[in-house]
CSV table of C-alpha atoms in Angstrom, one decimal:
chain,number,residue,atom,x,y,z
W,11,UNK,CA,-0.1,0.3,0.0
W,12,UNK,CA,1.5,3.3,-1.0
W,13,UNK,CA,1.3,6.6,0.8
W,14,UNK,CA,-2.1,8.4,1.9
W,15,UNK,CA,-1.3,12.3,1.7
W,16,UNK,CA,-3.7,14.9,3.2
W,17,UNK,CA,-5.4,18.0,1.1
W,18,UNK,CA,-2.7,20.4,2.2
W,19,UNK,CA,0.0,18.1,1.9
W,20,UNK,CA,-1.3,17.5,-2.0
W,21,UNK,CA,-1.8,21.3,-2.8
W,22,UNK,CA,1.7,22.2,-1.6
W,23,UNK,CA,2.8,19.5,-3.7
W,24,UNK,CA,1.3,21.2,-6.5
W,25,UNK,CA,2.4,24.7,-5.5
W,26,UNK,CA,5.7,23.5,-6.2
W,27,UNK,CA,5.2,21.7,-9.7
W,28,UNK,CA,3.0,24.7,-10.8
W,29,UNK,CA,6.3,26.7,-10.4
W,30,UNK,CA,8.5,23.5,-12.0
W,31,UNK,CA,10.0,22.9,-8.2
W,32,UNK,CA,11.4,19.9,-7.2
W,33,UNK,CA,8.3,17.3,-5.4
W,34,UNK,CA,9.2,15.9,-2.2
W,35,UNK,CA,7.0,12.3,-2.9
W,36,UNK,CA,8.4,10.6,-5.3
W,37,UNK,CA,5.0,8.7,-6.2
W,38,UNK,CA,2.9,11.3,-7.4
W,39,UNK,CA,3.5,11.2,-11.2
W,40,UNK,CA,2.8,13.3,-14.6
W,41,UNK,CA,0.1,11.6,-16.8
W,42,UNK,CA,-2.3,13.3,-19.2
W,43,UNK,CA,-5.2,11.8,-17.9
W,44,UNK,CA,-7.5,13.5,-20.9
W,45,UNK,CA,-5.8,11.9,-23.7
W,46,UNK,CA,-6.5,8.8,-26.4
W,47,UNK,CA,-6.6,6.4,-23.2
W,48,UNK,CA,-9.2,5.3,-20.6
W,49,UNK,CA,-8.0,5.0,-17.1
W,50,UNK,CA,-7.7,0.9,-17.3
W,51,UNK,CA,-5.7,1.2,-20.2
W,52,UNK,CA,-3.6,4.3,-18.9
W,53,UNK,CA,-2.7,3.4,-15.6
W,54,UNK,CA,-2.5,-0.8,-17.0
W,55,UNK,CA,0.8,1.1,-18.7
W,56,UNK,CA,1.8,3.0,-15.8
W,57,UNK,CA,1.1,0.5,-12.6
W,58,UNK,CA,1.2,-2.9,-14.7
W,59,UNK,CA,-2.2,-3.7,-13.3
W,60,UNK,CA,-4.7,-1.6,-13.8
W,61,UNK,CA,-4.3,0.7,-10.9
W,62,UNK,CA,-2.8,-2.1,-8.3
W,63,UNK,CA,-5.8,-3.9,-6.2
W,64,UNK,CA,-9.0,-1.9,-5.5
W,65,UNK,CA,-8.3,0.3,-2.2
W,66,UNK,CA,-4.9,1.8,-3.8
W,67,UNK,CA,-5.0,5.5,-4.1
W,68,UNK,CA,-2.7,6.5,-7.1
W,69,UNK,CA,-1.6,10.3,-7.4
W,70,UNK,CA,-1.3,12.0,-10.8
W,71,UNK,CA,-0.1,15.7,-12.1
W,72,UNK,CA,-2.0,16.6,-14.8
W,73,UNK,CA,-3.2,19.7,-17.2
W,74,UNK,CA,-6.8,20.7,-17.7
W,75,UNK,CA,-7.3,21.5,-21.1
W,76,UNK,CA,-9.6,24.2,-22.4
W,77,UNK,CA,-13.1,23.6,-24.5
W,78,UNK,CA,-11.5,26.6,-26.9
W,79,UNK,CA,-8.9,29.2,-26.4
W,80,UNK,CA,-10.3,32.0,-24.8
W,81,UNK,CA,-12.5,30.0,-22.9
W,82,UNK,CA,-12.9,29.4,-19.2
W,83,UNK,CA,-14.6,25.8,-19.2
W,84,UNK,CA,-12.2,22.7,-19.1
W,85,UNK,CA,-12.9,19.7,-21.2
W,86,UNK,CA,-12.6,16.6,-19.4
W,87,UNK,CA,-13.7,14.2,-22.5
W,88,UNK,CA,-11.7,10.8,-23.6
W,89,UNK,CA,-10.7,11.0,-27.2
W,90,UNK,CA,-12.9,8.1,-28.3
W,91,UNK,CA,-15.3,8.0,-25.8
W,92,UNK,CA,-15.9,8.5,-22.0
W,93,UNK,CA,-15.8,11.4,-20.0
W,94,UNK,CA,-14.9,12.1,-16.1
W,95,UNK,CA,-18.2,13.7,-14.7
W,96,UNK,CA,-18.3,16.0,-11.7
W,97,UNK,CA,-20.2,14.1,-8.8
W,98,UNK,CA,-20.0,17.1,-6.2
W,99,UNK,CA,-18.7,20.9,-5.6
W,100,UNK,CA,-15.6,22.2,-4.9
W,101,UNK,CA,-14.8,22.3,-1.5
W,102,UNK,CA,-12.8,24.9,0.0
W,103,UNK,CA,-8.9,23.5,1.7
W,104,UNK,CA,-7.5,25.6,4.2
W,105,UNK,CA,-4.0,25.4,6.0
W,106,UNK,CA,-3.0,25.4,9.3
W,107,UNK,CA,-3.7,28.9,9.8
W,108,UNK,CA,-7.4,28.8,8.1
W,109,UNK,CA,-6.7,30.4,5.1
W,110,UNK,CA,-8.1,28.6,1.9
W,111,UNK,CA,-4.9,26.9,-0.2
W,112,UNK,CA,-7.1,25.3,-2.8
W,113,UNK,CA,-10.0,23.4,-3.7
W,114,UNK,CA,-10.7,19.8,-4.2
W,115,UNK,CA,-13.7,18.0,-6.5
W,116,UNK,CA,-15.4,14.5,-6.9
W,117,UNK,CA,-15.1,13.0,-10.4
W,118,UNK,CA,-16.4,9.8,-11.7
W,119,UNK,CA,-15.3,7.8,-14.9
W,120,UNK,CA,-17.4,4.7,-16.1
W,121,UNK,CA,-16.4,2.0,-18.2
W,122,UNK,CA,-16.6,-1.6,-18.8
W,123,UNK,CA,-13.7,-4.2,-19.1
W,124,UNK,CA,-13.1,-7.7,-20.8
W,125,UNK,CA,-11.7,-10.4,-19.0
W,126,UNK,CA,-11.2,-14.4,-19.8
W,127,UNK,CA,-15.1,-15.2,-18.2
W,128,UNK,CA,-17.0,-12.4,-18.0
W,129,UNK,CA,-17.6,-7.8,-18.4
W,130,UNK,CA,-16.9,-6.0,-15.0
W,131,UNK,CA,-18.6,-2.8,-14.5
W,132,UNK,CA,-15.5,-0.8,-13.3
W,133,UNK,CA,-16.3,3.2,-12.5
W,134,UNK,CA,-13.0,5.2,-11.1
W,135,UNK,CA,-13.1,7.9,-8.4
W,136,UNK,CA,-11.3,11.1,-8.8
W,137,UNK,CA,-10.4,14.0,-6.1
W,138,UNK,CA,-9.2,16.8,-8.0
W,139,UNK,CA,-7.2,19.3,-6.4
W,140,UNK,CA,-6.3,22.8,-7.9
W,141,UNK,CA,-4.6,25.9,-6.3
W,142,UNK,CA,-7.2,28.7,-5.0
W,143,UNK,CA,-7.2,31.4,-7.8
W,144,UNK,CA,-5.7,34.3,-5.5
W,145,UNK,CA,-2.3,32.3,-5.4
W,146,UNK,CA,-2.8,31.4,-8.8
W,147,UNK,CA,-2.6,35.2,-9.6
W,148,UNK,CA,0.4,36.0,-7.0
W,149,UNK,CA,1.8,33.2,-8.8
W,150,UNK,CA,1.3,35.0,-12.7
W,151,UNK,CA,2.6,37.9,-11.5
W,152,UNK,CA,5.4,37.0,-10.4
W,153,UNK,CA,5.8,35.0,-13.7
W,154,UNK,CA,6.9,32.0,-11.5
W,155,UNK,CA,4.2,29.5,-13.5
W,156,UNK,CA,5.3,26.8,-15.3
W,157,UNK,CA,3.2,24.6,-15.6
W,158,UNK,CA,-0.1,26.6,-16.7
W,159,UNK,CA,-3.9,25.1,-15.9
W,160,UNK,CA,-2.4,22.3,-14.1
W,161,UNK,CA,-4.2,20.2,-10.9
W,162,UNK,CA,-3.1,16.8,-8.9
W,163,UNK,CA,-5.4,13.7,-8.5
W,164,UNK,CA,-6.0,10.5,-6.4
W,165,UNK,CA,-7.9,8.1,-8.4
W,166,UNK,CA,-9.4,4.8,-7.3
W,167,UNK,CA,-10.2,2.2,-9.0
W,168,UNK,CA,-13.5,0.0,-7.9
W,169,UNK,CA,-14.9,-3.2,-9.9
W,170,UNK,CA,-18.8,-3.9,-10.0
W,171,UNK,CA,-18.9,-7.7,-10.7
W,172,UNK,CA,-21.6,-9.7,-13.1
W,173,UNK,CA,-23.6,-6.5,-14.4
W,174,UNK,CA,-25.9,-8.6,-15.9
W,175,UNK,CA,-27.3,-11.7,-14.7
W,176,UNK,CA,-25.4,-14.4,-17.1
W,177,UNK,CA,-22.5,-12.9,-16.4
W,178,UNK,CA,-21.9,-14.5,-12.7
W,179,UNK,CA,-18.6,-15.8,-12.2
W,180,UNK,CA,-17.0,-18.8,-12.3
W,181,UNK,CA,-16.2,-19.2,-8.6
W,182,UNK,CA,-19.9,-18.7,-7.3
W,183,UNK,CA,-19.4,-22.1,-6.1
W,184,UNK,CA,-16.9,-21.4,-3.0
W,185,UNK,CA,-19.1,-17.9,-2.6
W,186,UNK,CA,-22.1,-20.5,-1.9
W,187,UNK,CA,-20.0,-22.6,0.4
W,188,UNK,CA,-19.2,-19.7,2.1
W,189,UNK,CA,-23.0,-18.7,3.0
W,190,UNK,CA,-24.2,-22.5,4.2
W,191,UNK,CA,-24.5,-21.2,7.6
W,192,UNK,CA,-26.0,-17.6,6.7
W,193,UNK,CA,-28.7,-19.1,4.2
W,194,UNK,CA,-32.5,-20.1,6.5
W,195,UNK,CA,-33.7,-23.2,5.6
W,196,UNK,CA,-30.8,-24.4,3.4
W,197,UNK,CA,-31.3,-28.1,3.1
W,198,UNK,CA,-31.3,-28.2,-0.4
W,199,UNK,CA,-28.0,-26.7,-2.9
W,200,UNK,CA,-30.8,-25.5,-5.1
W,201,UNK,CA,-31.8,-23.1,-2.0
W,202,UNK,CA,-28.1,-21.9,-1.4
W,203,UNK,CA,-27.2,-21.6,-5.0
W,204,UNK,CA,-30.5,-19.7,-5.3
W,205,UNK,CA,-29.8,-17.3,-2.4
W,206,UNK,CA,-26.0,-16.9,-3.2
W,207,UNK,CA,-26.9,-16.4,-6.6
W,208,UNK,CA,-29.0,-13.5,-6.0
W,209,UNK,CA,-26.7,-12.1,-3.6
W,210,UNK,CA,-23.9,-11.7,-5.8
W,211,UNK,CA,-26.4,-9.9,-8.7
W,212,UNK,CA,-27.1,-7.0,-6.1
W,213,UNK,CA,-25.9,-3.9,-8.0
W,214,UNK,CA,-23.3,-1.7,-5.5
W,215,UNK,CA,-25.0,0.6,-3.5
W,216,UNK,CA,-23.7,4.3,-5.1
W,217,UNK,CA,-26.1,6.6,-4.3
W,218,UNK,CA,-27.4,8.2,-0.7
W,219,UNK,CA,-30.6,6.4,0.9
W,220,UNK,CA,-33.7,8.3,0.1
W,221,UNK,CA,-36.3,9.1,2.8
W,222,UNK,CA,-39.0,6.6,3.1
W,223,UNK,CA,-42.5,8.2,1.9
W,224,UNK,CA,-45.8,8.0,4.2
W,225,UNK,CA,-47.0,5.2,2.0
W,226,UNK,CA,-43.6,3.2,2.1
W,227,UNK,CA,-43.8,3.7,6.2
W,228,UNK,CA,-47.3,2.0,5.8
W,229,UNK,CA,-46.5,-0.5,4.1
W,230,UNK,CA,-44.1,-1.7,6.4
W,231,UNK,CA,-46.2,-1.4,9.2
W,232,UNK,CA,-48.1,-4.3,7.9
W,233,UNK,CA,-47.8,-7.7,9.2
W,234,UNK,CA,-46.0,-10.8,6.6
W,235,UNK,CA,-48.4,-13.4,6.7
W,236,UNK,CA,-45.8,-15.3,5.8
W,237,UNK,CA,-43.8,-14.2,9.0
W,238,UNK,CA,-46.1,-13.6,11.7
W,239,UNK,CA,-43.8,-14.2,14.4
W,240,UNK,CA,-42.0,-11.2,14.2
W,241,UNK,CA,-44.7,-8.6,15.2
W,242,UNK,CA,-45.9,-10.7,18.1
W,243,UNK,CA,-43.8,-8.3,20.4
W,244,UNK,CA,-44.6,-5.1,18.4
W,245,UNK,CA,-45.9,-2.3,20.5
W,246,UNK,CA,-47.9,0.3,18.6
W,247,UNK,CA,-47.9,3.7,19.8
């Protein structure tokens, strides 16, 4: 597992990179994130394993590319298809003296990768860090900017297996055997297989929980005819 840096660490390293100064963090390299390669291709070439394991965070400097020469908006698309999409609004980063030194924003890139046995739904979560505009203004006035429109990013890969029902992995037998104890009434192999397969095919929760409506709560309060004992000790207020 590599180093994990604080927000302040990343902003300070970005300030040095923008000015062309040496960076003390050896594992933060430069990539063309908005070029002609999708993240899986790009990181496979750089790291040898498509970004290492799912929980490993990789750090990179990259240059933002404007949609037009005189415009202010940046193009976050990949040549050949795909786009990094914003997931939240920018958040301020402050130093130990409570001064704003930068901003960070979350992006996501979705793609599919084909393996020997199945297709995986892969998505990449990126935290993008940029310098505060007041700092950029001062550096520009001093003529100290060497890398224009540069940011530093932390990127993590996530994988969701079995996007389609026919894409059940070949090692599901091992998954089923590990779930025997938690399967109710698992006296037959058919029930065990069905129960484990349904769990395996559930899509990952990628959105926050939503509040239940009144009709949803009313439905939940109705006794289940197949499991009446669950309501024997229920106290109605």
